[in-house]
């Protein structure tokens, strides 16, 4: 635990400098580190895995101290989570919000690069159990962060599922569901004031599973296809993910927040599933995640927002054997519990795997200069952050 003097020095001298240079998301590619499992590698091993894969942006769903300690001094950029079950308490008590931020964020800065706090996950659009507490929790956590002079370093967000939308196809017809608007509108107003993006968990896998008769699987997997046209905007979509994101942009515009950025906080494809989840195969998972990686490496926007570079966190690092629900829920990992790769999209695991022999060439990515120019940007940014954190 750092001394109070170190924290004071950081807040008074380094925070103002960091606010000019630190971004909540470096580049375009990140990953979710879920831990609902009893057989995955230790946080220290996960750090080794992520650094070897050159994945810099990481989201976790809590603020586990063993993870925060393991990420110390690594240069990895971390978004921590305030779980849904904490929303009621934090919403009702600003002192509890302050204590949470002090214990789980301030105590680990600057060595652990905590760049964001996700307040709950997929709170709106389903059960209303926590809906009424979300905005209060967001405001109390933000106010705590702001009082500690961290608001330009630590960004406050919350991730939404597509259940918050109605009429999502064609994208231009998308709106927020009537039972969501009462919670969403004031939340978006506050996020607009503090400069937070709209965070979306977008799964072409789930959309295809729900409607395989109407959706071409090639369209969901970024493979050649006729695509889809939006008659209102006259825009053409060659993949489902772009259409899902532009549906979110359309809903935001109709709600009066057309300038808000959309960041994909979860997307992925299951590699195994139940008998009724025939699309959950290693080949489809590999195809989706490899093509997604290429899509993000292009550093471009969507048809509706071509100048807003798409950023996405992949779900997830590991298969999680204790997750409830259908088999697919436990098989979204790019890596197996032993640290070997589930399938090859160009990363290497902690140990060799038979999947290594199925390496897909990354020359398409390298041809665009991503592994050269982009790595220089990452290296420079990391060096600056390390200097600031000393």
Coordinates of C-alpha atoms in Angstrom, one line a residue:
X1 CA 0.0 0.0 0.0
X2 CA 1.4 3.4 -1.0
X3 CA 1.9 6.0 1.6
X4 CA -0.3 9.0 1.8
X5 CA 2.6 11.2 0.7
X6 CA 3.0 9.4 -2.5
X7 CA -0.7 9.7 -3.3
X8 CA -0.7 13.4 -2.4
X9 CA 2.3 13.9 -4.7
X10 CA 0.5 12.1 -7.5
X11 CA -2.7 14.2 -7.1
X12 CA -1.0 17.6 -6.8
X13 CA 1.8 17.2 -9.3
X14 CA 1.2 14.3 -11.7
X15 CA -2.6 14.2 -12.1
X16 CA -2.7 17.6 -14.0
X17 CA 0.1 16.4 -16.4
X18 CA -1.6 13.0 -16.8
X19 CA -4.8 14.6 -17.7
X20 CA -3.2 16.0 -20.8
X21 CA -1.9 12.7 -22.1
X22 CA -3.7 9.7 -20.7
X23 CA -6.6 8.2 -22.7
X24 CA -9.0 5.7 -21.3
X25 CA -8.5 3.5 -24.4
X26 CA -5.2 3.2 -26.2
X27 CA -5.6 2.2 -29.9
X28 CA -8.6 0.1 -30.9
X29 CA -8.3 -3.4 -29.3
X30 CA -9.0 -4.5 -25.7
X31 CA -10.1 -7.5 -23.9
X32 CA -12.4 -8.5 -21.0
X33 CA -10.8 -10.4 -18.1
X34 CA -13.7 -12.4 -16.6
X35 CA -12.9 -14.7 -13.7
X36 CA -16.0 -16.8 -13.0
X37 CA -13.9 -19.9 -13.0
X38 CA -11.8 -22.1 -10.6
X39 CA -9.2 -23.2 -13.1
X40 CA -7.7 -20.2 -14.8
X41 CA -4.2 -18.8 -14.5
X42 CA -3.1 -16.5 -11.7
X43 CA -3.3 -12.7 -12.3
X44 CA 0.5 -12.6 -12.6
X45 CA 0.3 -15.2 -15.3
X46 CA -2.4 -13.3 -17.0
X47 CA -0.2 -10.2 -17.1
X48 CA 2.5 -12.3 -18.8
X49 CA -0.1 -13.5 -21.3
X50 CA -1.5 -10.1 -22.1
X51 CA 2.0 -8.5 -22.5
X52 CA 3.1 -11.2 -24.8
X53 CA -0.1 -10.7 -26.9
X54 CA 0.5 -6.9 -26.8
X55 CA -3.1 -6.4 -25.5
X56 CA -3.0 -3.1 -23.5
X57 CA -6.6 -2.4 -22.7
X58 CA -8.3 -4.6 -20.1
X59 CA -11.7 -4.6 -18.4
X60 CA -12.5 -6.5 -15.2
X61 CA -15.9 -6.8 -13.6
X62 CA -14.9 -5.9 -10.1
X63 CA -11.9 -4.3 -8.4
X64 CA -10.2 -7.5 -7.1
X65 CA -7.0 -6.4 -5.2
X66 CA -5.0 -9.4 -6.4
X67 CA -5.6 -8.3 -10.0
X68 CA -4.8 -4.6 -9.2
X69 CA -1.5 -5.6 -7.6
X70 CA -0.6 -7.9 -10.4
X71 CA -1.2 -5.1 -13.0
X72 CA 1.0 -2.7 -11.0
X73 CA 4.0 -1.4 -13.1
X74 CA 2.9 -3.2 -16.2
X75 CA 1.7 -0.3 -18.3
X76 CA -1.6 -2.2 -19.0
X77 CA -4.6 0.1 -18.9
X78 CA -7.4 -1.2 -16.7
X79 CA -11.1 -0.5 -16.3
X80 CA -12.4 -1.8 -13.0
X81 CA -16.0 -2.5 -12.2
X82 CA -18.5 -1.7 -9.5
X83 CA -20.8 -4.8 -9.5
X84 CA -24.5 -4.5 -9.8
X85 CA -25.1 -5.6 -6.3
X86 CA -23.2 -2.6 -5.0
X87 CA -25.3 0.0 -6.8
X88 CA -28.0 0.4 -4.2
X89 CA -25.5 1.1 -1.4
X90 CA -23.3 3.5 -3.4
X91 CA -26.3 5.3 -4.8
X92 CA -27.7 5.9 -1.3
X93 CA -24.4 6.9 0.4
X94 CA -21.8 9.3 -1.0
X95 CA -19.4 8.4 1.8
X96 CA -19.5 4.8 0.8
X97 CA -18.8 5.8 -2.8
X98 CA -15.8 7.8 -1.7
X99 CA -14.5 4.9 0.4
X100 CA -14.9 2.6 -2.5
X101 CA -12.9 4.8 -4.8
X102 CA -10.2 5.4 -2.2
X103 CA -9.9 1.6 -1.5
X104 CA -10.1 0.3 -5.0
X105 CA -8.7 3.1 -7.2
X106 CA -6.7 5.7 -5.4
X107 CA -4.8 3.2 -3.3
X108 CA -3.4 1.6 -6.5
X109 CA -2.6 4.7 -8.5
X110 CA -0.3 5.6 -10.1
X111 CA 1.5 2.3 -10.5
X112 CA -1.6 0.4 -11.6
X113 CA -3.0 2.3 -14.6
X114 CA -6.7 2.4 -13.7
X115 CA -8.3 4.4 -16.5
X116 CA -11.9 3.8 -15.9
X117 CA -14.7 2.6 -13.6
X118 CA -17.6 0.8 -15.1
X119 CA -20.7 1.3 -12.9
X120 CA -22.7 -1.9 -13.1
X121 CA -23.1 -4.0 -16.2
X122 CA -26.1 -4.3 -18.4
X123 CA -28.3 -2.8 -15.7
X124 CA -31.0 -1.4 -18.0
X125 CA -33.2 -3.3 -20.4
X126 CA -33.9 -6.4 -18.4
X127 CA -35.1 -6.7 -14.8
X128 CA -35.6 -3.3 -13.1
X129 CA -33.9 -4.6 -9.9
X130 CA -31.1 -2.1 -10.1
X131 CA -32.3 0.4 -12.7
X132 CA -33.4 3.0 -10.2
X133 CA -29.9 3.0 -8.5
X134 CA -27.7 3.3 -11.6
X135 CA -27.7 7.1 -12.0
X136 CA -27.2 7.8 -8.3
X137 CA -24.3 5.4 -8.2
X138 CA -22.8 7.0 -11.3
X139 CA -23.0 10.5 -9.9
X140 CA -21.7 9.5 -6.5
X141 CA -18.7 7.6 -7.9
X142 CA -18.0 10.5 -10.3
X143 CA -18.2 13.1 -7.6
X144 CA -15.8 11.0 -5.5
X145 CA -13.4 10.7 -8.4
X146 CA -13.7 14.4 -9.1
X147 CA -13.0 15.4 -5.4
X148 CA -9.9 13.3 -5.5
X149 CA -8.8 15.2 -8.7
X150 CA -8.9 12.0 -10.8
X151 CA -11.7 12.9 -13.1
X152 CA -9.4 13.5 -16.0
X153 CA -7.6 10.2 -15.5
X154 CA -10.4 7.8 -14.6
X155 CA -13.5 7.8 -16.8
X156 CA -16.9 6.8 -15.6
X157 CA -19.1 4.6 -17.8
X158 CA -21.7 1.8 -17.8
X159 CA -22.2 -0.9 -20.4
X160 CA -25.5 -1.6 -22.0
X161 CA -26.8 -4.7 -23.7
X162 CA -28.8 -4.5 -26.9
X163 CA -31.9 -5.1 -24.8
X164 CA -32.1 -1.3 -24.3
X165 CA -33.1 -0.9 -28.0
X166 CA -36.2 -1.3 -30.1
X167 CA -36.4 -1.6 -33.9
X168 CA -32.7 -2.1 -34.4
X169 CA -33.0 -3.0 -38.1
X170 CA -32.5 -1.2 -40.2
X171 CA -30.0 0.8 -38.1
X172 CA -31.7 4.1 -38.8
X173 CA -34.9 2.9 -37.2
X174 CA -33.4 2.2 -33.8
X175 CA -34.7 3.9 -30.7
X176 CA -34.5 3.3 -27.0
X177 CA -37.2 1.1 -25.6
X178 CA -40.1 2.9 -23.9
X179 CA -39.4 1.3 -20.5
X180 CA -35.7 2.3 -20.7
X181 CA -36.0 5.9 -21.6
X182 CA -36.9 7.2 -18.1
X183 CA -33.6 5.9 -16.9
X184 CA -31.5 6.3 -20.0
X185 CA -32.2 10.0 -20.8
X186 CA -30.9 11.4 -17.5
X187 CA -28.0 9.0 -17.6
X188 CA -27.0 10.2 -21.1
X189 CA -27.4 13.8 -20.0
X190 CA -25.0 13.3 -17.2
X191 CA -22.5 11.4 -19.4
X192 CA -22.7 14.1 -21.9
X193 CA -21.7 16.6 -19.3
X194 CA -18.7 14.6 -18.1
X195 CA -17.6 13.5 -21.5
X196 CA -18.3 9.7 -21.2
X197 CA -19.0 7.5 -24.1
X198 CA -22.0 5.2 -24.7
X199 CA -20.7 1.6 -24.0
X200 CA -22.4 -1.2 -25.8
X201 CA -22.1 -5.0 -25.5
X202 CA -22.7 -6.1 -29.1
X203 CA -22.9 -9.7 -30.1
X204 CA -23.5 -10.7 -33.8
X205 CA -23.3 -14.3 -32.4
X206 CA -26.4 -13.8 -30.3
X207 CA -28.2 -11.9 -33.1
X208 CA -27.5 -14.8 -35.5
X209 CA -28.5 -17.4 -33.0
X210 CA -31.9 -15.7 -32.4
X211 CA -32.6 -15.3 -36.1
X212 CA -30.6 -17.7 -38.3
X213 CA -33.3 -17.7 -41.0
X214 CA -33.0 -14.0 -41.6
X215 CA -29.3 -13.3 -41.0
X216 CA -26.6 -14.7 -43.2
X217 CA -23.9 -16.2 -41.1
X218 CA -21.2 -14.7 -43.4
X219 CA -22.7 -11.3 -42.6
X220 CA -22.2 -12.0 -38.9
X221 CA -18.6 -13.3 -39.4
X222 CA -17.2 -10.5 -41.5
X223 CA -17.1 -12.8 -44.6
X224 CA -18.0 -11.8 -48.1
X225 CA -21.7 -11.3 -48.5
X226 CA -24.3 -9.1 -50.2
X227 CA -24.7 -7.3 -46.9
X228 CA -27.6 -5.1 -46.1
X229 CA -28.8 -1.6 -47.1
X230 CA -30.5 1.0 -45.0
X231 CA -33.0 2.6 -47.3
X232 CA -33.4 5.8 -45.1
X233 CA -29.7 6.6 -44.9
X234 CA -28.7 4.9 -48.2
X235 CA -25.8 3.3 -46.3
X236 CA -24.5 -0.2 -47.1
X237 CA -23.4 -2.6 -44.4
X238 CA -21.1 -5.5 -45.1
X239 CA -21.1 -6.8 -41.6
X240 CA -23.5 -7.1 -38.7
X241 CA -21.3 -5.5 -36.0
X242 CA -21.2 -2.2 -37.9
X243 CA -24.9 -2.3 -38.2
X244 CA -25.4 -2.9 -34.5
X245 CA -23.1 0.0 -33.6
X246 CA -24.8 2.4 -36.1
X247 CA -28.2 1.3 -34.6
X248 CA -26.9 2.6 -31.3
X249 CA -25.7 5.8 -32.9
X250 CA -29.2 6.3 -34.4
X251 CA -30.9 5.8 -31.1
X252 CA -28.5 8.3 -29.4
X253 CA -29.2 10.8 -32.2
X254 CA -32.9 10.5 -31.8
X255 CA -32.5 11.0 -28.0
X256 CA -30.5 14.2 -28.6
X257 CA -27.0 12.8 -28.1
X258 CA -25.8 12.5 -31.7
X259 CA -22.2 13.5 -30.8
X260 CA -21.7 10.8 -28.1
X261 CA -19.1 8.1 -29.0
X262 CA -20.0 4.5 -29.0
X263 CA -17.4 2.0 -27.6
X264 CA -18.0 -1.7 -27.8
X265 CA -17.3 -3.0 -24.3
X266 CA -18.0 -6.7 -25.2
X267 CA -18.1 -8.7 -28.4
X268 CA -17.1 -12.2 -29.2
X269 CA -18.2 -15.6 -30.5
X270 CA -18.5 -18.8 -28.5
X271 CA -16.4 -21.8 -29.6
X272 CA -18.7 -24.5 -28.1
X273 CA -22.4 -24.7 -27.3
X274 CA -25.4 -26.9 -26.7
X275 CA -27.1 -28.9 -29.4
X276 CA -29.3 -25.9 -30.2
X277 CA -26.3 -23.6 -30.5
X278 CA -24.9 -25.0 -33.8
X279 CA -23.1 -21.7 -34.7
X280 CA -20.9 -22.0 -31.6
X281 CA -17.9 -23.8 -33.2
X282 CA -14.1 -23.3 -33.0
X283 CA -14.0 -22.4 -36.7
X284 CA -16.7 -19.7 -36.4
X285 CA -15.2 -18.3 -33.3
X286 CA -11.7 -18.1 -34.9
X287 CA -13.2 -16.6 -38.0
X288 CA -15.1 -13.9 -36.1
X289 CA -12.3 -12.9 -33.8
X290 CA -9.6 -12.9 -36.5
X291 CA -11.7 -10.8 -38.8
X292 CA -12.7 -8.5 -36.0
X293 CA -9.0 -8.0 -35.2
X294 CA -8.4 -7.1 -38.8
X295 CA -11.4 -4.8 -38.8
X296 CA -10.2 -2.9 -35.7
X297 CA -6.7 -2.7 -37.1
X298 CA -8.0 -0.6 -40.0
X299 CA -8.7 2.1 -37.5
X300 CA -11.8 3.3 -39.2
X301 CA -15.4 4.1 -38.2
X302 CA -18.8 2.8 -39.2
X303 CA -20.8 3.8 -42.2
X304 CA -22.9 6.3 -40.2
X305 CA -19.9 7.6 -38.2
X306 CA -16.9 7.1 -40.5
X307 CA -14.7 9.5 -38.5
X308 CA -15.2 7.9 -35.1
X309 CA -12.7 5.1 -35.0
X310 CA -14.2 1.9 -33.7
X311 CA -12.8 0.6 -30.4
X312 CA -13.8 -2.7 -28.9
X313 CA -13.1 -5.0 -26.0
X314 CA -13.2 -8.7 -26.9
X315 CA -15.0 -11.1 -24.7
X316 CA -13.1 -12.7 -23.2
X317 CA -9.6 -13.9 -22.2
X318 CA -10.6 -17.2 -20.9
X319 CA -13.4 -19.8 -21.0
X320 CA -15.1 -19.5 -17.6
X321 CA -16.2 -22.9 -16.3
X322 CA -18.4 -21.6 -13.5
X323 CA -20.6 -19.3 -15.5
X324 CA -24.3 -20.3 -15.4
X325 CA -26.5 -20.6 -18.5
X326 CA -26.1 -22.4 -21.8
X327 CA -22.7 -24.1 -22.7
X328 CA -21.8 -21.2 -25.0
X329 CA -21.6 -18.9 -22.0
X330 CA -18.6 -20.8 -20.7
X331 CA -16.8 -20.9 -24.1
X332 CA -16.1 -17.3 -25.2
X333 CA -12.4 -17.4 -24.3
X334 CA -9.5 -16.8 -26.7
X335 CA -7.5 -18.9 -24.2
X336 CA -8.1 -22.1 -22.4
X337 CA -7.8 -22.4 -18.6
X338 CA -4.2 -23.7 -18.9
X339 CA -3.2 -20.6 -20.9
X340 CA -3.0 -22.2 -24.3
X341 CA -4.9 -20.7 -27.1
X342 CA -8.5 -21.9 -27.9
X343 CA -7.9 -21.2 -31.6
X344 CA -5.3 -19.2 -33.4
X345 CA -5.9 -15.6 -34.4
X346 CA -2.2 -14.6 -34.1
X347 CA -1.7 -14.7 -30.3
X348 CA 0.5 -17.1 -28.4
X349 CA -0.5 -18.7 -25.2
X350 CA 1.4 -19.5 -22.0
X351 CA 2.0 -23.0 -23.5
X352 CA 1.9 -24.5 -26.9
X353 CA -1.4 -25.9 -28.3
X354 CA -2.5 -28.0 -31.2
X355 CA -4.3 -24.8 -32.3
X356 CA -0.9 -23.2 -33.0
X357 CA -0.8 -25.2 -36.2
X358 CA -3.9 -23.5 -37.5
X359 CA -2.2 -20.0 -37.5
X360 CA -4.0 -17.6 -39.8
X361 CA -1.6 -15.2 -41.5
X362 CA -1.6 -11.6 -40.2
X363 CA 0.0 -10.1 -43.3
X364 CA -3.3 -8.2 -43.9
X365 CA -2.8 -6.4 -40.6
X366 CA 0.9 -5.8 -41.1
X367 CA 0.4 -4.6 -44.6
X368 CA -1.6 -1.7 -43.2
X369 CA 1.4 -0.7 -41.0
X370 CA -0.4 -1.6 -37.7
X371 CA 2.3 -3.8 -36.2
X372 CA 4.9 -1.1 -37.0
X373 CA 3.5 2.3 -36.7
X374 CA 0.8 1.4 -34.1
X375 CA 3.3 -0.3 -31.9
X376 CA 5.5 2.8 -31.9
X377 CA 2.5 4.8 -30.7
X378 CA 1.9 2.2 -27.9
X379 CA 5.5 2.1 -26.9
X380 CA 5.7 5.9 -26.8
X381 CA 2.5 6.1 -24.8
X382 CA 3.7 3.4 -22.4
X383 CA 7.0 5.1 -21.9
X384 CA 5.3 8.4 -21.1
X385 CA 2.9 6.8 -18.6
X386 CA 5.8 5.0 -16.9
X387 CA 7.7 8.3 -16.5
X388 CA 4.6 9.9 -15.1
X389 CA 4.1 7.1 -12.7
X390 CA 7.5 7.3 -11.1

